[in-house]
Amino acid sequence: EEAQQRVIRRVFQQVGKRPDSFCNYLEGNLVPEWGDHIKLIYRHYATLYFVFAVDAQESDLGILDLIQVFVEALDKCFENVCELDLIFHSDRVHYILDEIVMGGMVLETNIHAILQSIQDQDKRHKDSMRTAGDPHATDSIHAVRERLGGGDADVGGNSMVNNWSYNF
């Protein structure tokens, strides 16, 4: 954790002190932990900095376009994205980024396809929340707990199902 915070501080010191009129690329041994073949490509929007650390062989303009698509998707989903959206909805931010990039590979850059996928996910989430309180729905939380052997007695309690967490 301390090493990660040190890297974040070092990156921000490098990027934050540059005027907006400078180019959005930094190369060299900026972060010794990452080696010599990493470059930082960033965009500054109002109070937000979006920084991608990429291999030296990546296209600078391609990554800038990728950042632009990511920010547009965030802006559409959060209606004028700000720091608080990124902090309090980090799971959603990760989901949006996963629609664009996964495992280091760019999956999608068409903003309409990305937004449609996010809308579909939101619809599925709302549908699942609507059936969560209906004990007769086959995909409700009550039905899932019953199939897992927890029964309805665990609803709202400290069952194993309530303690599951997901790390991103």
mmCIF file of C-alpha atoms in Angstrom, residues 18-155:
data_model
loop_
_atom_site.group_PDB
_atom_site.id
_atom_site.type_symbol
_atom_site.label_atom_id
_atom_site.label_comp_id
_atom_site.label_asym_id
_atom_site.label_seq_id
_atom_site.Cartn_x
_atom_site.Cartn_y
_atom_site.Cartn_z
ATOM 1 C CA ARG A 18 2.923 20.466 -16.414
ATOM 2 C CA PRO A 19 1.010 23.321 -18.076
ATOM 3 C CA ASP A 20 -1.969 22.330 -20.225
ATOM 4 C CA SER A 21 -0.134 23.682 -23.278
ATOM 5 C CA PHE A 22 2.487 20.901 -23.012
ATOM 6 C CA CYS A 23 2.039 17.548 -24.734
ATOM 7 C CA ASN A 24 0.258 14.769 -22.854
ATOM 8 C CA TYR A 25 3.095 12.223 -22.970
ATOM 9 C CA LEU A 26 5.900 11.533 -20.522
ATOM 10 C CA GLU A 27 8.650 9.040 -21.227
ATOM 11 C CA GLY A 28 11.750 7.934 -19.411
ATOM 12 C CA ASN A 29 12.374 6.403 -16.033
ATOM 13 C CA LEU A 30 9.492 8.254 -14.362
ATOM 14 C CA VAL A 31 8.504 5.381 -12.103
ATOM 15 C CA PRO A 32 11.548 3.200 -11.410
ATOM 16 C CA GLU A 33 9.319 0.373 -10.102
ATOM 17 C CA TRP A 34 7.851 -0.012 -13.603
ATOM 18 C CA GLY A 35 11.099 0.085 -15.584
ATOM 19 C CA ASP A 36 12.374 2.169 -18.504
ATOM 20 C CA HIS A 37 9.913 1.002 -21.149
ATOM 21 C CA ILE A 38 6.793 2.580 -19.658
ATOM 22 C CA LYS A 39 5.362 5.921 -20.686
ATOM 23 C CA LEU A 40 2.604 7.973 -19.138
ATOM 24 C CA ILE A 41 -0.154 9.327 -21.343
ATOM 25 C CA TYR A 42 -2.652 11.576 -19.655
ATOM 26 C CA ARG A 43 -5.500 14.027 -20.125
ATOM 27 C CA HIS A 44 -6.513 16.775 -17.743
ATOM 28 C CA TYR A 45 -10.226 17.599 -17.514
ATOM 29 C CA ALA A 46 -11.187 20.356 -15.037
ATOM 30 C CA THR A 47 -10.013 18.889 -11.709
ATOM 31 C CA LEU A 48 -9.568 15.308 -12.937
ATOM 32 C CA TYR A 49 -6.427 13.698 -14.330
ATOM 33 C CA PHE A 50 -6.736 10.454 -16.266
ATOM 34 C CA VAL A 51 -3.318 8.812 -16.524
ATOM 35 C CA PHE A 52 -2.561 5.599 -18.393
ATOM 36 C CA ALA A 53 0.793 3.876 -17.954
ATOM 37 C CA VAL A 54 1.497 1.987 -21.153
ATOM 38 C CA ASP A 55 4.260 0.127 -22.908
ATOM 39 C CA ALA A 56 6.579 2.351 -24.940
ATOM 40 C CA GLN A 57 5.338 0.726 -28.163
ATOM 41 C CA GLU A 58 1.703 1.819 -27.689
ATOM 42 C CA SER A 59 0.321 4.530 -29.941
ATOM 43 C CA ASP A 60 0.208 7.843 -28.084
ATOM 44 C CA LEU A 61 -2.749 9.092 -30.112
ATOM 45 C CA GLY A 62 -4.556 5.776 -29.729
ATOM 46 C CA ILE A 63 -4.287 5.972 -25.939
ATOM 47 C CA LEU A 64 -5.412 9.617 -25.927
ATOM 48 C CA ASP A 65 -8.449 8.536 -27.946
ATOM 49 C CA LEU A 66 -9.052 5.718 -25.470
ATOM 50 C CA ILE A 67 -8.958 8.188 -22.569
ATOM 51 C CA GLN A 68 -11.394 10.438 -24.436
ATOM 52 C CA VAL A 69 -13.849 7.544 -24.945
ATOM 53 C CA PHE A 70 -13.536 6.544 -21.277
ATOM 54 C CA VAL A 71 -14.206 10.101 -20.082
ATOM 55 C CA GLU A 72 -17.163 10.479 -22.472
ATOM 56 C CA ALA A 73 -18.678 7.243 -21.140
ATOM 57 C CA LEU A 74 -18.142 8.397 -17.543
ATOM 58 C CA ASP A 75 -19.647 11.768 -18.358
ATOM 59 C CA LYS A 76 -22.759 10.196 -19.902
ATOM 60 C CA CYS A 77 -23.213 7.739 -17.038
ATOM 61 C CA PHE A 78 -22.677 10.224 -14.226
ATOM 62 C CA GLU A 79 -23.918 13.403 -15.943
ATOM 63 C CA ASN A 80 -20.849 15.632 -15.596
ATOM 64 C CA VAL A 81 -18.502 13.260 -13.828
ATOM 65 C CA CYS A 82 -16.612 14.576 -10.802
ATOM 66 C CA GLU A 83 -14.238 13.269 -8.146
ATOM 67 C CA LEU A 84 -17.066 12.131 -5.878
ATOM 68 C CA ASP A 85 -18.549 9.970 -8.631
ATOM 69 C CA LEU A 86 -15.210 8.213 -9.060
ATOM 70 C CA ILE A 87 -14.786 7.720 -5.317
ATOM 71 C CA PHE A 88 -18.282 6.619 -4.323
ATOM 72 C CA HIS A 89 -19.063 4.622 -7.460
ATOM 73 C CA SER A 90 -15.714 2.967 -8.111
ATOM 74 C CA ASP A 91 -17.438 -0.336 -8.914
ATOM 75 C CA ARG A 92 -19.362 1.338 -11.723
ATOM 76 C CA VAL A 93 -16.212 3.111 -12.960
ATOM 77 C CA HIS A 94 -14.436 -0.253 -13.110
ATOM 78 C CA TYR A 95 -17.367 -1.752 -14.988
ATOM 79 C CA ILE A 96 -17.250 1.062 -17.560
ATOM 80 C CA LEU A 97 -13.500 0.636 -17.980
ATOM 81 C CA ASP A 98 -13.994 -3.137 -18.351
ATOM 82 C CA GLU A 99 -16.380 -2.459 -21.237
ATOM 83 C CA ILE A 100 -13.555 -0.611 -22.991
ATOM 84 C CA VAL A 101 -10.380 -2.443 -21.911
ATOM 85 C CA MET A 102 -9.897 -5.880 -20.420
ATOM 86 C CA GLY A 103 -6.654 -7.709 -19.776
ATOM 87 C CA GLY A 104 -4.680 -4.955 -21.478
ATOM 88 C CA MET A 105 -6.611 -5.334 -24.735
ATOM 89 C CA VAL A 106 -8.941 -2.693 -26.111
ATOM 90 C CA LEU A 107 -12.364 -4.307 -26.536
ATOM 91 C CA GLU A 108 -14.549 -1.437 -27.658
ATOM 92 C CA THR A 109 -14.148 2.223 -28.575
ATOM 93 C CA ASN A 110 -17.606 2.873 -30.029
ATOM 94 C CA ILE A 111 -19.239 5.103 -27.427
ATOM 95 C CA HIS A 112 -22.759 4.033 -28.458
ATOM 96 C CA ALA A 113 -21.952 0.330 -27.998
ATOM 97 C CA ILE A 114 -20.334 1.037 -24.623
ATOM 98 C CA LEU A 115 -23.304 3.076 -23.395
ATOM 99 C CA GLN A 116 -25.763 0.419 -24.639
ATOM 100 C CA SER A 117 -23.879 -2.257 -22.704
ATOM 101 C CA ILE A 118 -23.923 -0.103 -19.571
ATOM 102 C CA GLN A 119 -27.658 0.554 -19.976
ATOM 103 C CA ASP A 120 -28.262 -3.189 -20.384
ATOM 104 C CA GLN A 121 -26.306 -3.857 -17.185
ATOM 105 C CA ASP A 122 -28.289 -1.176 -15.329
ATOM 106 C CA LYS A 123 -31.543 -2.760 -16.511
ATOM 107 C CA ARG A 124 -30.429 -6.218 -15.331
ATOM 108 C CA HIS A 125 -29.427 -4.747 -11.980
ATOM 109 C CA LYS A 126 -32.776 -2.974 -11.544
ATOM 110 C CA ASP A 127 -34.656 -6.142 -12.539
ATOM 111 C CA SER A 128 -32.713 -8.187 -9.999
ATOM 112 C CA MET A 129 -33.340 -5.606 -7.287
ATOM 113 C CA ARG A 130 -37.050 -5.593 -8.077
ATOM 114 C CA THR A 131 -37.275 -9.377 -7.625
ATOM 115 C CA ALA A 132 -35.022 -9.389 -4.546
ATOM 116 C CA GLY A 133 -37.958 -8.779 -2.223
ATOM 117 C CA ASP A 134 -40.338 -11.237 -3.941
ATOM 118 C CA PRO A 135 -40.017 -14.667 -2.259
ATOM 119 C CA HIS A 136 -41.930 -16.299 -5.154
ATOM 120 C CA ALA A 137 -39.584 -15.124 -7.916
ATOM 121 C CA THR A 138 -37.247 -17.908 -9.050
ATOM 122 C CA ASP A 139 -34.235 -15.583 -9.112
ATOM 123 C CA SER A 140 -35.033 -13.710 -5.904
ATOM 124 C CA ILE A 141 -32.603 -13.611 -3.036
ATOM 125 C CA HIS A 142 -35.037 -15.758 -1.028
ATOM 126 C CA ALA A 143 -35.067 -18.464 -3.701
ATOM 127 C CA VAL A 144 -31.280 -18.441 -4.034
ATOM 128 C CA ARG A 145 -30.835 -18.718 -0.256
ATOM 129 C CA GLU A 146 -33.332 -21.576 -0.142
ATOM 130 C CA ARG A 147 -31.394 -23.416 -2.878
ATOM 131 C CA LEU A 148 -28.159 -22.802 -0.934
ATOM 132 C CA GLY A 149 -29.727 -24.221 2.200
ATOM 133 C CA GLY A 150 -30.045 -20.937 4.078
ATOM 134 C CA GLY A 151 -33.806 -20.619 3.970
ATOM 135 C CA ASP A 152 -35.727 -17.452 4.714
ATOM 136 C CA ALA A 153 -34.534 -17.332 8.317
ATOM 137 C CA ASP A 154 -31.256 -15.842 7.098
ATOM 138 C CA VAL A 155 -32.864 -12.862 5.368
#
